[in-house]
C-alpha positions as protocol buffer text, in pm:
chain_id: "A"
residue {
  index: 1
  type: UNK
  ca { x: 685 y: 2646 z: -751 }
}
residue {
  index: 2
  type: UNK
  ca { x: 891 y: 2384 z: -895 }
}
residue {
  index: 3
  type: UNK
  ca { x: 952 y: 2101 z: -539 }
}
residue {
  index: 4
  type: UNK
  ca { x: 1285 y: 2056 z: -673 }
}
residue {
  index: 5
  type: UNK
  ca { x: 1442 y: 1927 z: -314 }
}
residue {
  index: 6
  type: UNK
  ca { x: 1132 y: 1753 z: -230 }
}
residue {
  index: 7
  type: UNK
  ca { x: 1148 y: 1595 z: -586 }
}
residue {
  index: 8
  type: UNK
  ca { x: 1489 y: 1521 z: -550 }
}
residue {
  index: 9
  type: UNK
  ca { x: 1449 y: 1395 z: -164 }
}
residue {
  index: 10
  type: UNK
  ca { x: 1132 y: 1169 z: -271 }
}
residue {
  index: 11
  type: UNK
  ca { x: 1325 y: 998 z: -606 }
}
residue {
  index: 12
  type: UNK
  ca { x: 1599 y: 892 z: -358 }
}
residue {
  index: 13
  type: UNK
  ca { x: 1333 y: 751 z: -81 }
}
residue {
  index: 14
  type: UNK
  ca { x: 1141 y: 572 z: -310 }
}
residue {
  index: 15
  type: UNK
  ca { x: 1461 y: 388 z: -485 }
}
residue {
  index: 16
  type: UNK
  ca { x: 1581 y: 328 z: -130 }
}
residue {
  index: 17
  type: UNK
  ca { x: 1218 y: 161 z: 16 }
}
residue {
  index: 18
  type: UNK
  ca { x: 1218 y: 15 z: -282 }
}
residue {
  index: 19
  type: UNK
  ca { x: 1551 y: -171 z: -305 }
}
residue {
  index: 20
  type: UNK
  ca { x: 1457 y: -259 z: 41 }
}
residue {
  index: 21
  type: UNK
  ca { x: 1117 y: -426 z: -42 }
}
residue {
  index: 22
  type: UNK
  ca { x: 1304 y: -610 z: -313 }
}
residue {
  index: 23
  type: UNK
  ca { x: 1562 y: -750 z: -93 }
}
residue {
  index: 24
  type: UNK
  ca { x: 1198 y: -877 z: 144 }
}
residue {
  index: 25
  type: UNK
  ca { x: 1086 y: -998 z: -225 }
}
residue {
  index: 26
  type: UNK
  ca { x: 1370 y: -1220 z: -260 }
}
residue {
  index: 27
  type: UNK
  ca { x: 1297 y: -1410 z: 57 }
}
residue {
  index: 28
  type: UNK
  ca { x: 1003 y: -1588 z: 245 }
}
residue {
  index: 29
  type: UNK
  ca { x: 801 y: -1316 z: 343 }
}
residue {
  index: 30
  type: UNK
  ca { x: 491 y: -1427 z: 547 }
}
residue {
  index: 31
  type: UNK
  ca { x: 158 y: -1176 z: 510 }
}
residue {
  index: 32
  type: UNK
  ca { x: -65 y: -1098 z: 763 }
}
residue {
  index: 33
  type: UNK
  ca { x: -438 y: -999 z: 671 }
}
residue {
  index: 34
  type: UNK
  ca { x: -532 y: -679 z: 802 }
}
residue {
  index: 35
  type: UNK
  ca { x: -891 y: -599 z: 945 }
}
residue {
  index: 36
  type: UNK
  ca { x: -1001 y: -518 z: 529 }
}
residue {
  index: 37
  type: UNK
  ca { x: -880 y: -851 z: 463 }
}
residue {
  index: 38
  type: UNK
  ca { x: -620 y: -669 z: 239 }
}
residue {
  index: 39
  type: UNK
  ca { x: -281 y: -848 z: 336 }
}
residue {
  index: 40
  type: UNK
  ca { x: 40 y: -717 z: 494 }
}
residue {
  index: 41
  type: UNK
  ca { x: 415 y: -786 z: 499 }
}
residue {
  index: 42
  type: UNK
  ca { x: 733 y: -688 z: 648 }
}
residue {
  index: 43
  type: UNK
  ca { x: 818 y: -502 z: 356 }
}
residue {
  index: 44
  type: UNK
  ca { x: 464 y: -297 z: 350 }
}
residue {
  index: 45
  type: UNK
  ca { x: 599 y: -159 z: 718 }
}
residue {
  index: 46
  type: UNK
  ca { x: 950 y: -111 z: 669 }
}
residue {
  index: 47
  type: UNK
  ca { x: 914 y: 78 z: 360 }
}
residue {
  index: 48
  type: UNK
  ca { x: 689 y: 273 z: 522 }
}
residue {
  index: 49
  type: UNK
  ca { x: 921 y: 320 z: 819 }
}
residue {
  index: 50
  type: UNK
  ca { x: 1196 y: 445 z: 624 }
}
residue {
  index: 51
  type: UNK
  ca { x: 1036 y: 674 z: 380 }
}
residue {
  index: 52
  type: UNK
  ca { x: 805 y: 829 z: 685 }
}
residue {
  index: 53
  type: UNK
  ca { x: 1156 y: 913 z: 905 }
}
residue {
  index: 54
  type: UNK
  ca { x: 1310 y: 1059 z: 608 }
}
residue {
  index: 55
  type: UNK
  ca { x: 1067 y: 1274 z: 570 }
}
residue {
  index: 56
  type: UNK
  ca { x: 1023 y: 1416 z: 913 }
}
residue {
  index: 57
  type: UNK
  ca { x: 1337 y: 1493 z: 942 }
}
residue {
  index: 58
  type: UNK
  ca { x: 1316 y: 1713 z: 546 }
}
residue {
  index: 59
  type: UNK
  ca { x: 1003 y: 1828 z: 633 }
}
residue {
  index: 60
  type: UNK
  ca { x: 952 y: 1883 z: 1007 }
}
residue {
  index: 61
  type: UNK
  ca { x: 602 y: 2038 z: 967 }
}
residue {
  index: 62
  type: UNK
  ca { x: 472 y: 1833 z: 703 }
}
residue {
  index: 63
  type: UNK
  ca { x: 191 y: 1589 z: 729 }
}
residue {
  index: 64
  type: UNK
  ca { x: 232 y: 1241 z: 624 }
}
residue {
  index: 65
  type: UNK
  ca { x: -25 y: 1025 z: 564 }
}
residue {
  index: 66
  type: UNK
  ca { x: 69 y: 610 z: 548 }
}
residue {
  index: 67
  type: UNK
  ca { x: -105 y: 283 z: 468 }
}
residue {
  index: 68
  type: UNK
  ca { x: 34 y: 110 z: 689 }
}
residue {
  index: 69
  type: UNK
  ca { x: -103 y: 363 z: 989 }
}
residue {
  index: 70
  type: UNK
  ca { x: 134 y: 675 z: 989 }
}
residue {
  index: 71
  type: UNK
  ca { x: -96 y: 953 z: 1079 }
}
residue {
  index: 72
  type: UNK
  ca { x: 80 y: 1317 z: 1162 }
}
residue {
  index: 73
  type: UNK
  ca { x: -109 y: 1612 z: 1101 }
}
residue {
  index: 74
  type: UNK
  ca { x: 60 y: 1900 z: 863 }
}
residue {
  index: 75
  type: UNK
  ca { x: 133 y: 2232 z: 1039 }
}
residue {
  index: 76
  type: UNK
  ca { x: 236 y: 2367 z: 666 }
}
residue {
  index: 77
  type: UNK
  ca { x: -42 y: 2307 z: 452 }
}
residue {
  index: 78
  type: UNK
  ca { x: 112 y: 2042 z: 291 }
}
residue {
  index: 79
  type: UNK
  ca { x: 108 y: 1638 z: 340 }
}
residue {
  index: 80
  type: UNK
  ca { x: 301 y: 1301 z: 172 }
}
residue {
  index: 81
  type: UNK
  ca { x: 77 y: 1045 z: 121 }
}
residue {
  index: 82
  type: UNK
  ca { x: 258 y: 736 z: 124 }
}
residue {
  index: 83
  type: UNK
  ca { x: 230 y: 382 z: -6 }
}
residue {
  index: 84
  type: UNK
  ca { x: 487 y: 185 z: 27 }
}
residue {
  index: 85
  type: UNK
  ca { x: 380 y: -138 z: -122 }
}
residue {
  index: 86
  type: UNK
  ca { x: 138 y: -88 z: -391 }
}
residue {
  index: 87
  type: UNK
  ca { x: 32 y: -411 z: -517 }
}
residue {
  index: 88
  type: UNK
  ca { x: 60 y: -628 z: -181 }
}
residue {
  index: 89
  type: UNK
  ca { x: -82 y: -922 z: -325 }
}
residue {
  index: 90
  type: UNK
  ca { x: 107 y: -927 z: -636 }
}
residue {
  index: 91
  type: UNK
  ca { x: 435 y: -879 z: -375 }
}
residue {
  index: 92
  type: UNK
  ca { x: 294 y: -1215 z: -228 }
}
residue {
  index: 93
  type: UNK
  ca { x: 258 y: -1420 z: -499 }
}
residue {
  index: 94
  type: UNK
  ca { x: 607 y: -1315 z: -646 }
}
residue {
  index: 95
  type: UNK
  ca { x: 459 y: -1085 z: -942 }
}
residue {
  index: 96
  type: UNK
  ca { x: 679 y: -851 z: -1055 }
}
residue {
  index: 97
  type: UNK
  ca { x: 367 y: -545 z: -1081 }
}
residue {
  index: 98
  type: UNK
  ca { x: 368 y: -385 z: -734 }
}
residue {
  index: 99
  type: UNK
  ca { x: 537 y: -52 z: -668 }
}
residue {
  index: 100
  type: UNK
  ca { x: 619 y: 229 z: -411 }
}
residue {
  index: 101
  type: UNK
  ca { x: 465 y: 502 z: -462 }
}
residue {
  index: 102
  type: UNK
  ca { x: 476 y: 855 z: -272 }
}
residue {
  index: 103
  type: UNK
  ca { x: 285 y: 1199 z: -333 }
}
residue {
  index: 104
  type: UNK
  ca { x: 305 y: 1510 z: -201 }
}
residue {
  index: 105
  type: UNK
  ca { x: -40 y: 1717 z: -159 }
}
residue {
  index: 106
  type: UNK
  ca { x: -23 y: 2102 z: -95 }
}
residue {
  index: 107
  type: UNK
  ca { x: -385 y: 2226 z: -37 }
}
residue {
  index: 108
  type: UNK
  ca { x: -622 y: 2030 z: -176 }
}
residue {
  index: 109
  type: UNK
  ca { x: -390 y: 1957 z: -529 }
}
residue {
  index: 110
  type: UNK
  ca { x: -162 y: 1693 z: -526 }
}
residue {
  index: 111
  type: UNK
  ca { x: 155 y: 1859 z: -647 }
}
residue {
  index: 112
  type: UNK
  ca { x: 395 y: 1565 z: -702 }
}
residue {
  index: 113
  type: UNK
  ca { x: 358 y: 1207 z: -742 }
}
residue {
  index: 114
  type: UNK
  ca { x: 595 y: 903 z: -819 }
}
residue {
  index: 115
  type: UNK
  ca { x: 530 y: 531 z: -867 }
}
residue {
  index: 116
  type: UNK
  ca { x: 840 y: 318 z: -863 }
}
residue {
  index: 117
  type: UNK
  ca { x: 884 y: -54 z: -964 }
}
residue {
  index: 118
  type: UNK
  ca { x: 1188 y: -249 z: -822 }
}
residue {
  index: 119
  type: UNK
  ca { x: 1109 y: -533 z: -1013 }
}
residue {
  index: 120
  type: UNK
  ca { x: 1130 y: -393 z: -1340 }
}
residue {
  index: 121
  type: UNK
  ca { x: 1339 y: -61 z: -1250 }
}
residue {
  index: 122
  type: UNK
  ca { x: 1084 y: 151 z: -1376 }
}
residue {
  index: 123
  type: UNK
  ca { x: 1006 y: 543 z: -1220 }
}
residue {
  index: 124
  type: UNK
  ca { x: 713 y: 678 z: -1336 }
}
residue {
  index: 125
  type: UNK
  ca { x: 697 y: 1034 z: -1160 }
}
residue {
  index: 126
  type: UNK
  ca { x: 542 y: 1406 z: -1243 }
}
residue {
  index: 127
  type: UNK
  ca { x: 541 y: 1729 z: -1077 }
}
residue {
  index: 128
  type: UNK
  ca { x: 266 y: 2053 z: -1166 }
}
residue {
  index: 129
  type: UNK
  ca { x: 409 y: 2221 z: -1486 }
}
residue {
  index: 130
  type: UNK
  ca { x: 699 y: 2017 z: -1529 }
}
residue {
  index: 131
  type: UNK
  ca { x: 569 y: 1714 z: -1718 }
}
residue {
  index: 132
  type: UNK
  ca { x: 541 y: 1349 z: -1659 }
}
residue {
  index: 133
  type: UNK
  ca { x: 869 y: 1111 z: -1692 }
}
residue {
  index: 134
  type: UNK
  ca { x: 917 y: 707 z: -1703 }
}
residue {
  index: 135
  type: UNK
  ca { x: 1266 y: 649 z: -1675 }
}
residue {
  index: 136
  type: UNK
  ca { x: 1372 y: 1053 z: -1755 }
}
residue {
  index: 137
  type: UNK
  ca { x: 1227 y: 1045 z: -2090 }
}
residue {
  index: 138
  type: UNK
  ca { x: 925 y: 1248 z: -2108 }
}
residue {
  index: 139
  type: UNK
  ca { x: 587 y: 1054 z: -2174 }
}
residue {
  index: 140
  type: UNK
  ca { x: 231 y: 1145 z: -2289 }
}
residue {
  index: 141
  type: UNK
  ca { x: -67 y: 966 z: -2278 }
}
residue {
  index: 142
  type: UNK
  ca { x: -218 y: 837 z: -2605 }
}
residue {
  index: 143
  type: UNK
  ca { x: -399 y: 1052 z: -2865 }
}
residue {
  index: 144
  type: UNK
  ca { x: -639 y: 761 z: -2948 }
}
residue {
  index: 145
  type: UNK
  ca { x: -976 y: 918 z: -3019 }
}
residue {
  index: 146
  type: UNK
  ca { x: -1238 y: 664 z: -3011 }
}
residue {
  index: 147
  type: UNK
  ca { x: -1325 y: 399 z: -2767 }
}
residue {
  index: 148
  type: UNK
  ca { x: -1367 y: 115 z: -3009 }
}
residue {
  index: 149
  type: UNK
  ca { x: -1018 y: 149 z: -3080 }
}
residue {
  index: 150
  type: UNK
  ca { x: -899 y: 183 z: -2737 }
}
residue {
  index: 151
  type: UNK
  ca { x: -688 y: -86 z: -2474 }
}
residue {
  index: 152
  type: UNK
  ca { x: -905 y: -88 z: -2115 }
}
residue {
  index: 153
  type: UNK
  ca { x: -728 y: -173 z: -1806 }
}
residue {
  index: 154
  type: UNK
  ca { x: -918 y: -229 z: -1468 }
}
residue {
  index: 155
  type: UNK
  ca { x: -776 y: -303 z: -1125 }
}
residue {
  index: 156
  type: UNK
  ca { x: -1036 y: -542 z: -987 }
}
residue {
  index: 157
  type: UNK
  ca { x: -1357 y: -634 z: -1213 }
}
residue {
  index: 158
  type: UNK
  ca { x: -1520 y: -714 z: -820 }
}
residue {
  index: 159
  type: UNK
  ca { x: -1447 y: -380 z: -691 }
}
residue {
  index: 160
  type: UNK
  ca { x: -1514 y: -153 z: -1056 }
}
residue {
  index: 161
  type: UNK
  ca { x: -1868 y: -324 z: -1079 }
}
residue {
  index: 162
  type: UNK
  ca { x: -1933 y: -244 z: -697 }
}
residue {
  index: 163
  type: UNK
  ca { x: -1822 y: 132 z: -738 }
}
residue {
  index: 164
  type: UNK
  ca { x: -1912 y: 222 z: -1096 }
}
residue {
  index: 165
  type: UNK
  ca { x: -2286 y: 114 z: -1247 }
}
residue {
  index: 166
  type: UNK
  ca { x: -2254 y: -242 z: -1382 }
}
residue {
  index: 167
  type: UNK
  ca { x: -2406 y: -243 z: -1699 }
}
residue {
  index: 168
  type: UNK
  ca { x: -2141 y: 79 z: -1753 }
}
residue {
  index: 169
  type: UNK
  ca { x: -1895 y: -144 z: -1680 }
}
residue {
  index: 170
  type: UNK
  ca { x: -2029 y: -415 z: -1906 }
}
residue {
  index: 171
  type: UNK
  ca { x: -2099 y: -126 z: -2182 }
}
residue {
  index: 172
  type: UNK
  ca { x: -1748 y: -36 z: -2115 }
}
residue {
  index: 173
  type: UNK
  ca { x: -1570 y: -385 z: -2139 }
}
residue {
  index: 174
  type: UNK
  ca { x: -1769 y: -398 z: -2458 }
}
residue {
  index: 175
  type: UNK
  ca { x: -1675 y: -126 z: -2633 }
}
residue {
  index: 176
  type: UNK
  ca { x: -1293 y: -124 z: -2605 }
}
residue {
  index: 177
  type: UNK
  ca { x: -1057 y: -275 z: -2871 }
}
residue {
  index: 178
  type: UNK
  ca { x: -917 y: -510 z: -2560 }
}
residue {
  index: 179
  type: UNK
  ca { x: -909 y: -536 z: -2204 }
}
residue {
  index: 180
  type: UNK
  ca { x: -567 y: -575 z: -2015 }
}
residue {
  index: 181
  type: UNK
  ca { x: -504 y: -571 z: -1670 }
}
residue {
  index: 182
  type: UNK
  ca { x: -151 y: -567 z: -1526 }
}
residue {
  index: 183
  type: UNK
  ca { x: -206 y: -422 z: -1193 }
}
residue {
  index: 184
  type: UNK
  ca { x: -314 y: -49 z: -1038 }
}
residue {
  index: 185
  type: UNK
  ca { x: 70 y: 95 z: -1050 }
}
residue {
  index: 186
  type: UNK
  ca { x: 137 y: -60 z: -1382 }
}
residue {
  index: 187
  type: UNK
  ca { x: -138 y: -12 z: -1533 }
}
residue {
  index: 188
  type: UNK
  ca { x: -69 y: 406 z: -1454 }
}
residue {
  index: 189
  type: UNK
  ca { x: 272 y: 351 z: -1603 }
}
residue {
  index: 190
  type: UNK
  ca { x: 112 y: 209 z: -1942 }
}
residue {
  index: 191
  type: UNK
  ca { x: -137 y: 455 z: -1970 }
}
residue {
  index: 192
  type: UNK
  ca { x: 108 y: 759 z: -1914 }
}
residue {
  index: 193
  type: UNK
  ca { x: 332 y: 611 z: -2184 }
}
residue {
  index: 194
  type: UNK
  ca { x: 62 y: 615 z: -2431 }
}
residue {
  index: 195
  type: UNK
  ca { x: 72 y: 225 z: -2413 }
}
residue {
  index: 196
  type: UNK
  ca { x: -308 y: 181 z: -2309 }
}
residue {
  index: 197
  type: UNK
  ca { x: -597 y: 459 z: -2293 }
}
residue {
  index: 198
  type: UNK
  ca { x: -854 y: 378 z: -1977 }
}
residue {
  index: 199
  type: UNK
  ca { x: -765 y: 300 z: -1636 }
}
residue {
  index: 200
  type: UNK
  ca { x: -1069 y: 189 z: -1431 }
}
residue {
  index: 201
  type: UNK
  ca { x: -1029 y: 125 z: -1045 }
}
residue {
  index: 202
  type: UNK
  ca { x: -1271 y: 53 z: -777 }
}
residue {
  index: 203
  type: UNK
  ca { x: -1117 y: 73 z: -444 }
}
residue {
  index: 204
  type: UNK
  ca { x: -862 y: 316 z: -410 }
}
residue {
  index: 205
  type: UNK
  ca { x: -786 y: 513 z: -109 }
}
residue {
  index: 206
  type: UNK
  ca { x: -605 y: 835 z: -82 }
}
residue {
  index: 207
  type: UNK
  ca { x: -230 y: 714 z: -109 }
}
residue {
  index: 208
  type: UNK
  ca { x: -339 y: 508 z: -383 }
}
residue {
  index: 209
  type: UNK
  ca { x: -494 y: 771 z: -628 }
}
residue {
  index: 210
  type: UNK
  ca { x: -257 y: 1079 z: -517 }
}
residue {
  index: 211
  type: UNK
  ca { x: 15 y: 974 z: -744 }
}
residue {
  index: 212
  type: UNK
  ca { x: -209 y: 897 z: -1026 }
}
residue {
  index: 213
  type: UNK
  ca { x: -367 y: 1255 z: -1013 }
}
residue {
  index: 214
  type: UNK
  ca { x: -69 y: 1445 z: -1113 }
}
residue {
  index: 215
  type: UNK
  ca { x: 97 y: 1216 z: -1314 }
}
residue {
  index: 216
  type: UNK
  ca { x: -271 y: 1201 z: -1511 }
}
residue {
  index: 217
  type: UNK
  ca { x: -253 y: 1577 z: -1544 }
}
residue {
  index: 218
  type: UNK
  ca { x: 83 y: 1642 z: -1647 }
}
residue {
  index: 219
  type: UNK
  ca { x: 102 y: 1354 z: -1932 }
}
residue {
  index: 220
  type: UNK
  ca { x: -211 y: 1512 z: -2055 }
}
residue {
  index: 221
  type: UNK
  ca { x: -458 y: 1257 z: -1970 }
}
residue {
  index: 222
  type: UNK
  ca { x: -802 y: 1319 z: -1754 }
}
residue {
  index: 223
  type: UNK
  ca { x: -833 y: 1206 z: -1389 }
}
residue {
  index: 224
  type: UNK
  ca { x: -1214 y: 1193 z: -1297 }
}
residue {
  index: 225
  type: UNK
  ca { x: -1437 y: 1070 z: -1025 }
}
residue {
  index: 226
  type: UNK
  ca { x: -1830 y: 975 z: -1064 }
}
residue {
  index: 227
  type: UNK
  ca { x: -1926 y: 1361 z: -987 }
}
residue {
  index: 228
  type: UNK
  ca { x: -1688 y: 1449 z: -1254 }
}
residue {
  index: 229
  type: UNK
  ca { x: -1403 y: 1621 z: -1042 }
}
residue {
  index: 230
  type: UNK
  ca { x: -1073 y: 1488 z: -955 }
}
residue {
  index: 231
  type: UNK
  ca { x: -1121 y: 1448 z: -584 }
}
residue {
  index: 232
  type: UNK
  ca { x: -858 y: 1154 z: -427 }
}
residue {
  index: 233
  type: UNK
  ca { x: -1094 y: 1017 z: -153 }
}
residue {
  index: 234
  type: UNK
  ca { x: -1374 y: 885 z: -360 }
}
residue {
  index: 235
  type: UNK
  ca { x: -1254 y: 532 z: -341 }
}
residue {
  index: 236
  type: UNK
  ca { x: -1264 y: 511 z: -691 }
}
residue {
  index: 237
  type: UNK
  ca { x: -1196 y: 685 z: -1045 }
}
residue {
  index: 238
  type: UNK
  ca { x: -1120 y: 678 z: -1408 }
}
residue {
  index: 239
  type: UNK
  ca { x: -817 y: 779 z: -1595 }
}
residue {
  index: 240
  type: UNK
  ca { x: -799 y: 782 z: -1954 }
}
residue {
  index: 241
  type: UNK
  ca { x: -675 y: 966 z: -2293 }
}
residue {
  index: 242
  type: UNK
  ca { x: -789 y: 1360 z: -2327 }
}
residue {
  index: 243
  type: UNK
  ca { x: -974 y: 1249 z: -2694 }
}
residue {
  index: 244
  type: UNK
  ca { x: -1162 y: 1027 z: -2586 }
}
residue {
  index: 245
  type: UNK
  ca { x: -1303 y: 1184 z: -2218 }
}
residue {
  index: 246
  type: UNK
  ca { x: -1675 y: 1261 z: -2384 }
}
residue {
  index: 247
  type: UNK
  ca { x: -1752 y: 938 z: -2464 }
}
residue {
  index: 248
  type: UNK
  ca { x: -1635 y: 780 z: -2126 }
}
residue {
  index: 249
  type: UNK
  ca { x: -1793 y: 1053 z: -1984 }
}
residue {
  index: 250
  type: UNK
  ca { x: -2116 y: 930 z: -2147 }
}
residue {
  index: 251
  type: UNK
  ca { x: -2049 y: 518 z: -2113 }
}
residue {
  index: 252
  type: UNK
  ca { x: -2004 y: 550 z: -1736 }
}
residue {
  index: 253
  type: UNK
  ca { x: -2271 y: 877 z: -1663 }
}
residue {
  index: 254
  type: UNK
  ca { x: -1963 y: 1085 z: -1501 }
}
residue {
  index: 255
  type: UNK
  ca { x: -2126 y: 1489 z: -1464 }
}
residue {
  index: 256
  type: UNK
  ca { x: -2033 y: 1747 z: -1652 }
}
């Protein structure tokens, strides 16, 4: 199946929430701190808003699943997981590297994902068997081979040392040619371009990672958890280039 109206419906969404946020990004725009301590804005809620009545209306028996609390169970089998400001505390402090990002899941396998950046103008998006795109122009990841010779990026040393075994980490850190770390959504776009090789994260959640999965998989890179599948609700994961998945496999003891 090839989603071509929900593809189509989702581009539009995300440029709208998106245009949207960066109108909120342009002004004062205080930030609560939600019960994770993880802040808030205006923007994170309207985006959400927008994208989440667009959608029901599309896709009347579709699950949605939000950040900021949208919660509707799917009668279809299938469910958008939306976040609509990924990168909240870059949004605060007026760095350009946060994103919208949307994903649609059908059974257990995400299906389509996009990650869009106002600030920049960038759309990163994929969809099963159709490839990966940044800006229409198909992208792969990297055909580096070795880790030595490889460009880390990790959103959050805190949380990637918390999730993943330290000394891994360390090992990992170590190893690489250089470390970089531009933020989660950024970092994604980077990697699928063949810019960098490793993306490791630490505290995920569903609408984070949902995206990322399918966009890993269709620009040829590997998407992998501690246990060594590709599960989205681990709260953490690992993307990197398809050469050089043994050897992360062995530097952060992911099973076979």
């Amino acid at each position: 199946m090839t989603y071509e109206r929900e593809l189509e419906l989702a581009l539009e969404l995300v440029r709208k929430a998106g245009a949207l946020a960066l109108q909120l990004f342009e002004q004062p725009t205080p930030a609560e701190e939600k019960a994770d301590t993880s802040p808030v804005t205006e923007a994170d809620r309207e985006c959400e808003k927008l994208i989440r009545g667009a959608l029901r209306d599309s896709f009347p028996e579709d699950g949605i699943l939000g950040e900021e609390g949208t919660l509707i169970h799917s009668r279809s089998g299938r469910r958008w997981l939306i976040d609509p400001i990924d990168g909240t505390r870059d949004f605060v402090r007026r760095n350009p590297f946060w994103s919208v990002q949307l994903a649609l899941e059908v059974g257990d396998r995400v299906e389509m994902g996009i990650i869009y950046c106002p600030c920049t103008n960038e759309m990163l998006f994929a969809a099963s068997e159709q490839g990966c795109y940044w800006n229409n122009a198909r992208v792969a990841a990297s055909d580096i081979a070795r880790v030595d010779k490889s460009i880390l990026m990790v959103s959050g040393f805190k949380a990637a040392w918390d999730s993943w075994p330290a000394g891994a980490v360390q090992l990992l850190t170590k190893k690489c040619w250089t470390v970089r770390c531009y933020g989660g959504c950024y970092d994604v776009i980077m990697l699928a371009r063949g810019k960098a090789d490793i993306w490791l994260s630490g505290s995920g959640m569903e609408w984070d990672y949902a995206p990322v999965q399918v966009i890993a998989r269709e620009c040829g890179a590997r998407f992998l958890i501690r246990d060594g599948t590709d599960r989205i609700d681990a709260k953490h994961c690992v993307v990197c280039a398809p050469k050089i998945e043994r050897e992360i496999r062995d530097i952060l003891g992911i099973s076979n």
